[in-house]
PDB file of C-alpha atoms in Angstrom:
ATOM      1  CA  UNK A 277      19.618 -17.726   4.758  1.00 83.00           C
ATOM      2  CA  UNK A 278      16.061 -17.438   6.031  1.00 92.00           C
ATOM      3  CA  UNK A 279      12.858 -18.005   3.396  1.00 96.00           C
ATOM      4  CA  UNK A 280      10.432 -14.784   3.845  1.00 97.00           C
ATOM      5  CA  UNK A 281       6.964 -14.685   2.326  1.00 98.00           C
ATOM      6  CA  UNK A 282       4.472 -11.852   2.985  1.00 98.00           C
ATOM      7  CA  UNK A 283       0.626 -12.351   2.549  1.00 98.00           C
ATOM      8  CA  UNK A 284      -2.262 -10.574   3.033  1.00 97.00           C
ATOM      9  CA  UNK A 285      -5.381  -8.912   1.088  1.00 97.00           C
ATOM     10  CA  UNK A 286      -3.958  -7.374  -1.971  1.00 96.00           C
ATOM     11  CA  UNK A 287      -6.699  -4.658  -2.074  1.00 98.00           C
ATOM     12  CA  UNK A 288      -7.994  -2.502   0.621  1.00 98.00           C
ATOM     13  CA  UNK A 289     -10.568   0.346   0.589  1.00 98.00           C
ATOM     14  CA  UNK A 290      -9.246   3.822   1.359  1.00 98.00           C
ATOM     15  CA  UNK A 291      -9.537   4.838   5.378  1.00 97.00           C
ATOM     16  CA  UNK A 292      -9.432   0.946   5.946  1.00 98.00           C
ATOM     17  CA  UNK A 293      -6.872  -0.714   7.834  1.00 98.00           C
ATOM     18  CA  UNK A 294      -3.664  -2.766   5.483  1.00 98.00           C
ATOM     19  CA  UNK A 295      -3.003  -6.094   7.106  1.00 98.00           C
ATOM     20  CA  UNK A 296      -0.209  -7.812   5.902  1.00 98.00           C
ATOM     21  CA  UNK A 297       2.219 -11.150   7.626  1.00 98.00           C
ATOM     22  CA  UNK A 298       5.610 -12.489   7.011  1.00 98.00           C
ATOM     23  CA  UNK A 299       6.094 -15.915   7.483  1.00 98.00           C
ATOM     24  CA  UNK A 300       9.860 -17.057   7.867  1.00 97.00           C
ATOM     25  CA  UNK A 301      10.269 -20.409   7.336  1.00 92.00           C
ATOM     26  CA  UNK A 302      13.950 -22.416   7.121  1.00 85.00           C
ATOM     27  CA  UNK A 303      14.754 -21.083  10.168  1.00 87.00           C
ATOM     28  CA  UNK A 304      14.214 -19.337  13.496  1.00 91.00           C
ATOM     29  CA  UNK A 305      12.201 -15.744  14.448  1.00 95.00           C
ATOM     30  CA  UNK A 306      14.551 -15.549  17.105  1.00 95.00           C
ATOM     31  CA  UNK A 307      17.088 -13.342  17.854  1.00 93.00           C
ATOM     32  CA  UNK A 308      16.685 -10.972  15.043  1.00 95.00           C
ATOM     33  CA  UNK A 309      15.160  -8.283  13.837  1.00 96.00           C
ATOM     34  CA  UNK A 310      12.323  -7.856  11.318  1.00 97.00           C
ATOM     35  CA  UNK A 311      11.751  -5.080   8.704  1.00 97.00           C
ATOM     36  CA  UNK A 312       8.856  -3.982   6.453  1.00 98.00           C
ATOM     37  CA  UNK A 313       9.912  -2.017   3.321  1.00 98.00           C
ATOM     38  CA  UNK A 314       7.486  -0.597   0.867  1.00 98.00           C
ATOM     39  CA  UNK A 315       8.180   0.056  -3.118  1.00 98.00           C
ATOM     40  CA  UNK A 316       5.385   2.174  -4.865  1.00 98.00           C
ATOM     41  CA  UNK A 317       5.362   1.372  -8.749  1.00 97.00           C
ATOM     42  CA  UNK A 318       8.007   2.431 -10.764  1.00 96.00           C
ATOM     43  CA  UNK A 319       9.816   4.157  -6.850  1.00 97.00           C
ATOM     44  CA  UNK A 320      12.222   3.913  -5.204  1.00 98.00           C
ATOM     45  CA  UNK A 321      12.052   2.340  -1.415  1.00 98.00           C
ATOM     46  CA  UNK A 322      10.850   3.356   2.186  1.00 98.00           C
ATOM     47  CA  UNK A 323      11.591   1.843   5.070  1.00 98.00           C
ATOM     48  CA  UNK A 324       8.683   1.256   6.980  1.00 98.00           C
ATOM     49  CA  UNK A 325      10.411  -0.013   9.820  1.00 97.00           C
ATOM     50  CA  UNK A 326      11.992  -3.213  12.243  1.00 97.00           C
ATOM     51  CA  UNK A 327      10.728  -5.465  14.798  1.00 97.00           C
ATOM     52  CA  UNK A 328      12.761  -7.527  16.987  1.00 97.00           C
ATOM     53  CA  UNK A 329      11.612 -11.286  18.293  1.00 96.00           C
ATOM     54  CA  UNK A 330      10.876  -9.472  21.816  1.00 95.00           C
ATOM     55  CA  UNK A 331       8.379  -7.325  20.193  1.00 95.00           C
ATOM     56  CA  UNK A 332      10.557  -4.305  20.561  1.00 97.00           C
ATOM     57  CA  UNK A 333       9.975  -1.540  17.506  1.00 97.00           C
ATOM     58  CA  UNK A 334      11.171   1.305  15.553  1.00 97.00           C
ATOM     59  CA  UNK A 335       8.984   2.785  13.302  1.00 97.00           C
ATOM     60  CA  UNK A 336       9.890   5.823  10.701  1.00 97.00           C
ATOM     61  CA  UNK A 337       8.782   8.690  11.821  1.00 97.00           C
ATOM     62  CA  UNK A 338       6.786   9.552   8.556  1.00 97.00           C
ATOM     63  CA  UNK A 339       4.713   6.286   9.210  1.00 97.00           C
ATOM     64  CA  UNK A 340       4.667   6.174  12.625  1.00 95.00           C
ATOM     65  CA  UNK A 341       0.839   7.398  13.613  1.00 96.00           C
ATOM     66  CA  UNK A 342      -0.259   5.183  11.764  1.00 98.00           C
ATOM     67  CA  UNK A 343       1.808   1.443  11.796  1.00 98.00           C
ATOM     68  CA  UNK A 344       1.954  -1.099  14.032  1.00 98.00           C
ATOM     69  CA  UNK A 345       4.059  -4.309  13.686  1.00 98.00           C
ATOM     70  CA  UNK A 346       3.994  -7.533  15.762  1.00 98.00           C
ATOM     71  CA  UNK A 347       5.489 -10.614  16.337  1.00 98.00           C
ATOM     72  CA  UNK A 348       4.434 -13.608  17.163  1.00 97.00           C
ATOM     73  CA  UNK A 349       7.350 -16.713  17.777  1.00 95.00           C
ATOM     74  CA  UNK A 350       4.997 -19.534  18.136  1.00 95.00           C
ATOM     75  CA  UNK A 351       3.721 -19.061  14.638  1.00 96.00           C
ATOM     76  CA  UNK A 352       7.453 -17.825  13.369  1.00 96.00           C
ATOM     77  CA  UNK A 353       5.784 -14.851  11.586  1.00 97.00           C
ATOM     78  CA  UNK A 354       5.362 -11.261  12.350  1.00 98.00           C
ATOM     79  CA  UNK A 355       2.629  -8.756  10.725  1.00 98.00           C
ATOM     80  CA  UNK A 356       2.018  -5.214   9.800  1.00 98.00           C
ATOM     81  CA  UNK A 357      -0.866  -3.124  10.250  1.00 98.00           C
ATOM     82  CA  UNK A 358      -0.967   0.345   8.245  1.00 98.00           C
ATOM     83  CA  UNK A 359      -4.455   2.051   9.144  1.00 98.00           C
ATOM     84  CA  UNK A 360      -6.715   4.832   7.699  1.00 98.00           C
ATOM     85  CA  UNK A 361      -4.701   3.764   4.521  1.00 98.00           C
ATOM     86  CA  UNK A 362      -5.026   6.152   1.304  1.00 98.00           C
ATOM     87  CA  UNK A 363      -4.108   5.860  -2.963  1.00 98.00           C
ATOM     88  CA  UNK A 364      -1.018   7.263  -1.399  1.00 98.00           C
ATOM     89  CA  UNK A 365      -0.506   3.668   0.602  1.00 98.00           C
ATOM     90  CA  UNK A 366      -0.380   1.396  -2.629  1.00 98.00           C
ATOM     91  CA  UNK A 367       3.020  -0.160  -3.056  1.00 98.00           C
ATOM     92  CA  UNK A 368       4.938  -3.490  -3.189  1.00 98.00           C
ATOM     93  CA  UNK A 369       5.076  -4.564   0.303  1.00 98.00           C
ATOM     94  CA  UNK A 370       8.208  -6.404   1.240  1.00 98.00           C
ATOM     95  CA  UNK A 371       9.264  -8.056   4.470  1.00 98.00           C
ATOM     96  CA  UNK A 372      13.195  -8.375   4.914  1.00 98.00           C
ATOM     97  CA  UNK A 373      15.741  -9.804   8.271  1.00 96.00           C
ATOM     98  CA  UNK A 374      17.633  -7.365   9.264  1.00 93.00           C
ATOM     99  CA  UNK A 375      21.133  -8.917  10.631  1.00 90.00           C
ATOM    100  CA  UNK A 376      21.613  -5.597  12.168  1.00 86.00           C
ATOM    101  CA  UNK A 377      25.791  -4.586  11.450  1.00 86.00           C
ATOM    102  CA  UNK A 378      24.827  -6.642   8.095  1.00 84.00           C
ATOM    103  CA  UNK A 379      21.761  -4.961   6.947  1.00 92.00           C
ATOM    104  CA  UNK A 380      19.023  -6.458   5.315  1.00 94.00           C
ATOM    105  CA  UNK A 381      20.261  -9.808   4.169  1.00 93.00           C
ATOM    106  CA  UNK A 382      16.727 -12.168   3.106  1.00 96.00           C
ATOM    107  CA  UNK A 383      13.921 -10.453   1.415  1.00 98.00           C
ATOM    108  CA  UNK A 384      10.323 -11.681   0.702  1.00 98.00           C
ATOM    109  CA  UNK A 385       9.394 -11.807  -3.183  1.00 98.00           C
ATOM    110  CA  UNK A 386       7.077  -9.043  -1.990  1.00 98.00           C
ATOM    111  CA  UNK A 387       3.171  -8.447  -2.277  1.00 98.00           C
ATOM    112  CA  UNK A 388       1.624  -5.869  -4.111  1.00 98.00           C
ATOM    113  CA  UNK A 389      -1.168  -3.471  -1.869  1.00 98.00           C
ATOM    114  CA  UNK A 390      -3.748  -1.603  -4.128  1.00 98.00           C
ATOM    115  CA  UNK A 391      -5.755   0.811  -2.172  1.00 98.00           C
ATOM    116  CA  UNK A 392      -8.934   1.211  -4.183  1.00 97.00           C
ATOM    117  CA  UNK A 393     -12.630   1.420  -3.161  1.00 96.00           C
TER     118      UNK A 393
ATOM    119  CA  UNK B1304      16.394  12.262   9.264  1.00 96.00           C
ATOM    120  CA  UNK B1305      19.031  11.513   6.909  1.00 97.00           C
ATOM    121  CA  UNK B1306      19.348  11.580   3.397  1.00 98.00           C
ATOM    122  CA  UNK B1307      20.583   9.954   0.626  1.00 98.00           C
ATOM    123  CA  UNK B1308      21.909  11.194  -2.714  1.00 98.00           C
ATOM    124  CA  UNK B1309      22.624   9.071  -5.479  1.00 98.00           C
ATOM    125  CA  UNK B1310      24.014   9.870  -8.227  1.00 97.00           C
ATOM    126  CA  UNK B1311      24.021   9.248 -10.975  1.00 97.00           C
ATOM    127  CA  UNK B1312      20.433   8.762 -11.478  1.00 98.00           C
ATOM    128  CA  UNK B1313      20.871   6.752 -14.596  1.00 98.00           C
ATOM    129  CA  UNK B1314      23.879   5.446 -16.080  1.00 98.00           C
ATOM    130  CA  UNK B1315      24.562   4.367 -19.627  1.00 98.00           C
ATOM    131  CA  UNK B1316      27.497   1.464 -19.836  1.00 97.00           C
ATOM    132  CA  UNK B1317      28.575  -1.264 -22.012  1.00 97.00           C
ATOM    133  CA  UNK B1318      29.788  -5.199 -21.023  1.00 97.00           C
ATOM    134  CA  UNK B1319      33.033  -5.014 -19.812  1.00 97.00           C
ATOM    135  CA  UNK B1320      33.038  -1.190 -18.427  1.00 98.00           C
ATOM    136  CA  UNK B1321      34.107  -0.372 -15.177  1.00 98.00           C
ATOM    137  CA  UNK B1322      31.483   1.467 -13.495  1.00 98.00           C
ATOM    138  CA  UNK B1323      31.113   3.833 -10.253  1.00 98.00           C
ATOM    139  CA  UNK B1324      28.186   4.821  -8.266  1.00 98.00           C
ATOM    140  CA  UNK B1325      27.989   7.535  -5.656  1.00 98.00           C
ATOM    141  CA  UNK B1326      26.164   7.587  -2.382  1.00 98.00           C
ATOM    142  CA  UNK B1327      26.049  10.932  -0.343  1.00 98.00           C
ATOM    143  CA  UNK B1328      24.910  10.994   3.133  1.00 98.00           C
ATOM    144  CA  UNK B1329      23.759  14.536   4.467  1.00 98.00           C
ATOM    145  CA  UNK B1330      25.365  13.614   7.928  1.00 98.00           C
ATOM    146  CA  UNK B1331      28.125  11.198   8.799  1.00 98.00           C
ATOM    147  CA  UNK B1332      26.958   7.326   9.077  1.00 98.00           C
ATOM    148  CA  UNK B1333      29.983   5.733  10.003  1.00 97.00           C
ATOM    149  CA  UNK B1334      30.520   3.119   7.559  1.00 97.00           C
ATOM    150  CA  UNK B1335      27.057   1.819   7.895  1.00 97.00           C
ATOM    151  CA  UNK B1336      26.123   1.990   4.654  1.00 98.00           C
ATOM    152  CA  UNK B1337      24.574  -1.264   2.321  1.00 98.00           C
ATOM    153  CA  UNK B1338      24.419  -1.705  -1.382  1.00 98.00           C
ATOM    154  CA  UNK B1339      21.357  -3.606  -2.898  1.00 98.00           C
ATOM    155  CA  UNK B1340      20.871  -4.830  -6.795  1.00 98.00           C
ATOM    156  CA  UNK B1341      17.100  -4.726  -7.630  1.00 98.00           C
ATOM    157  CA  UNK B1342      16.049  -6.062 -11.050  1.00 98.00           C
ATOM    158  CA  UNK B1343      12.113  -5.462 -12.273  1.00 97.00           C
ATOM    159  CA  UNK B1344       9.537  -7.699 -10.850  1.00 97.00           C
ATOM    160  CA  UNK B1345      12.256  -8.609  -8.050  1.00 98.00           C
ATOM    161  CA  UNK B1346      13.186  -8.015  -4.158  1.00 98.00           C
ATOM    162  CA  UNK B1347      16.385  -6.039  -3.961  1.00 98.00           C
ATOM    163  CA  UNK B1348      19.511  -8.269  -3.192  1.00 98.00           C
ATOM    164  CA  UNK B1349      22.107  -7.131  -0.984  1.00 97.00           C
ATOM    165  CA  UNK B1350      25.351  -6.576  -2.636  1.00 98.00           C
ATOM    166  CA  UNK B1351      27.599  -4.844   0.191  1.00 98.00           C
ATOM    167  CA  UNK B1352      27.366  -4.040   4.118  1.00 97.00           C
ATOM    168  CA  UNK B1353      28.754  -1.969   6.277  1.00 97.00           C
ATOM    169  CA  UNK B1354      30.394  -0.065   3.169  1.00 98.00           C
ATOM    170  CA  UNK B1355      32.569  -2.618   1.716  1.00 98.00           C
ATOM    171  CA  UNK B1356      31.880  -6.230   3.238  1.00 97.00           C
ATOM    172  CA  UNK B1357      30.802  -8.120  -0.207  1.00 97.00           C
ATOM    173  CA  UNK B1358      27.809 -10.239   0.696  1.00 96.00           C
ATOM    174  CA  UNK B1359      28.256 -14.160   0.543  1.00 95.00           C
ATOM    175  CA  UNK B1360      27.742 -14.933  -3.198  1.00 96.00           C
ATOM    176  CA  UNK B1361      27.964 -11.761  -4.502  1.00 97.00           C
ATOM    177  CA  UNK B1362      30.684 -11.572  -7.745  1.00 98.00           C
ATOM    178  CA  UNK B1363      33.789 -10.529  -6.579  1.00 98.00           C
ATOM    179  CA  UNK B1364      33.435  -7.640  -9.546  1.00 98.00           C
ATOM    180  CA  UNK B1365      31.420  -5.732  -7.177  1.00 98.00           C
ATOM    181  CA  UNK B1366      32.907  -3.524  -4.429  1.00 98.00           C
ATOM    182  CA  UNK B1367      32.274  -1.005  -1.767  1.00 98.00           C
ATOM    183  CA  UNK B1368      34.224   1.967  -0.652  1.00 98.00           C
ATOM    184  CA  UNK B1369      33.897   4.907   1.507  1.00 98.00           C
ATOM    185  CA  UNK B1370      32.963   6.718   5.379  1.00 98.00           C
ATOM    186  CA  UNK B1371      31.689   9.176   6.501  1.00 98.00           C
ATOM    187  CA  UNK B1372      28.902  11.070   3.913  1.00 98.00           C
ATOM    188  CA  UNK B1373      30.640  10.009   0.452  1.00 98.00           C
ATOM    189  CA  UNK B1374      30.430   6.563  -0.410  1.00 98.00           C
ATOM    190  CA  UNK B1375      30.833   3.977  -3.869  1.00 98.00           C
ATOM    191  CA  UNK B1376      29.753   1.298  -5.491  1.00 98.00           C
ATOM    192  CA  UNK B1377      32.479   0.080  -8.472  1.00 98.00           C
ATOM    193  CA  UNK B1378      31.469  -2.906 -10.756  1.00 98.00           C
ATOM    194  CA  UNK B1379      35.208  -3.856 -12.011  1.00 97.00           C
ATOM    195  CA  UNK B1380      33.606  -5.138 -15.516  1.00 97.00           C
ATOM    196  CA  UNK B1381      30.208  -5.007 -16.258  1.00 98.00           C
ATOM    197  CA  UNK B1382      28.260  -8.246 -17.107  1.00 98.00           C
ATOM    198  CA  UNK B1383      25.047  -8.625 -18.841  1.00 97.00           C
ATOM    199  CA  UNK B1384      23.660  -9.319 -15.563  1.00 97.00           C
ATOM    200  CA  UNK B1385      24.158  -6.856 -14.103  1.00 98.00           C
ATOM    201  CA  UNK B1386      21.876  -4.016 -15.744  1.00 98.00           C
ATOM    202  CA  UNK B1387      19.574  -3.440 -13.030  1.00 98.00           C
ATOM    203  CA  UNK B1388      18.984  -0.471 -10.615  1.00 98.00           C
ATOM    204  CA  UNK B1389      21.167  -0.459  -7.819  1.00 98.00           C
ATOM    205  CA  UNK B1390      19.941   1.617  -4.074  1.00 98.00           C
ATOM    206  CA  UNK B1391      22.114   2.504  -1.381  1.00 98.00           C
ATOM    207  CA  UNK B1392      20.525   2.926   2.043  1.00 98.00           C
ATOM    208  CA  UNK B1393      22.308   4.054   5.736  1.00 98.00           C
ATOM    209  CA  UNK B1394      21.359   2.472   8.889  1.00 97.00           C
ATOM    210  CA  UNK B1395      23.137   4.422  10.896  1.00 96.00           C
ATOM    211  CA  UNK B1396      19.736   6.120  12.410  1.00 96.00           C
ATOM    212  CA  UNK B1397      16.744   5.875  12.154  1.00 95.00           C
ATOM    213  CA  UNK B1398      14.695   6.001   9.743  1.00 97.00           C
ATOM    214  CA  UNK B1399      17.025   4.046   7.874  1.00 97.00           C
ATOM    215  CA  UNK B1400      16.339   5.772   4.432  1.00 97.00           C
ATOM    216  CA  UNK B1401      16.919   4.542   0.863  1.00 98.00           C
ATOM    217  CA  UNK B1402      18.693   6.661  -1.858  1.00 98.00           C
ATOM    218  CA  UNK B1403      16.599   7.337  -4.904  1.00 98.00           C
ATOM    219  CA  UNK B1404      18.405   4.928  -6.853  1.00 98.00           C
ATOM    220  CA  UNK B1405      20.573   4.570  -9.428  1.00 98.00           C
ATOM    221  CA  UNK B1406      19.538   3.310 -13.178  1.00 98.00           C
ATOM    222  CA  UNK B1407      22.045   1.094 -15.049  1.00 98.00           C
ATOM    223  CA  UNK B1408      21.098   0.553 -18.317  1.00 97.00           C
ATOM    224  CA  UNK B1409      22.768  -0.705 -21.684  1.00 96.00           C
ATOM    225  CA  UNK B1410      24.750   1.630 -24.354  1.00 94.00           C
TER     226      UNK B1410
END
């Protein structure tokens, strides 16, 4: 098992850009794939999408004008960027390893994303 | 896209009841299907991969079943744990979509 926290600004102003990184920590970045899931209150889930450690993605396709994830292995984290964000946006952002045949394994706690001005 | 039918959307139960949870896929996954327990305030924990491979840790009490589009989640005999709400999601393709979910709550 991996440890996964996510951080970032938990409020951003509507048309604005969401930043958020995972940090994985008790282990390695390597060799695996990386997913963002998202949780509006009192929803169910979306997947946002994966990243692998080569910087290779798949985004869903309801998302996918407007995310970009990276990676970067030096720092062991990798980062989402959500732009011209809207009330629509604000959710419980979590960051999850996906060990591909099985699933998504570690989770973050999560970080909640108001979008407010 | 694919997606994911739950059902049923809450269910009522009592400690020591057996349980069953249905997931529907609208086109064949395979048996790539995952279970996942989330309580309030919590990150979803994964309960069962591809189907019915019980996660490391994960009470032997919960199982997996099913291919294709019609899948199941038993819980042999419910604990007081385990009243939580429970998601299924395919990652067969992509996107790899969540069912609504599935409320278990106490009798």
């Amino acid at each position: 098992q991996v440890q996964l926290q996510e951080s970032g600004p938990g409020l951003v102003k509507p048309s604005e850009t969401l930043s958020l990184t995972c940090t994985v920590s008790t282990g390695s970045i390597i060799d695996y794939y990386w997913s963002w899931i998202r949780q509006p209150a009192g929803k169910g889930l979306e997947w946002i999408g994966r990243i692998y450690s080569s910087g290779s993605t798949n985004y869903n396709p309801s998302l996918k004008s407007r995310v970009t994830m990276s990676v970067d292995t030096s720092k062991n984290q990798f980062s989402l960027k959500l732009s011209s964000v809207t009330a629509a946006d604000t959710a419980v952002y979590y960051c999850a390893r996906d060990l591909g045949s099985s699933a998504l394994g570690d989770w973050g706690p999560g970080t909640l994303v108001t979008v407010s001005s | 896209d694919i997606q994911m039918t739950q059902s049923p959307s809450t269910l009522s139960a009592s400690v020591g009841d057996r349980v069953t949870i249905t997931c529907r896929a609208s086109q064949s996954i395979s048996i790539w299907l995952a279970w996942f327990q989330q309580k309030p305030g919590k990150a979803p924990k994964l309960l069962i991969y591809k189907a019915s491979s019980l996660e490391s840790g994960v009470p032997s009490r919960f199982s997996g079943s099913g291919s294709g589009t019609e899948f199941t989640l038993t819980i042999s005999s419910l604990q007081p744990d385990d009243f939580a709400t429970y998601y299924c999601q395919q990652y067969d393709n992509y996107p790899y979509n969540f069912g609504q979910g599935t409320k278990l709550e106490m009798k």
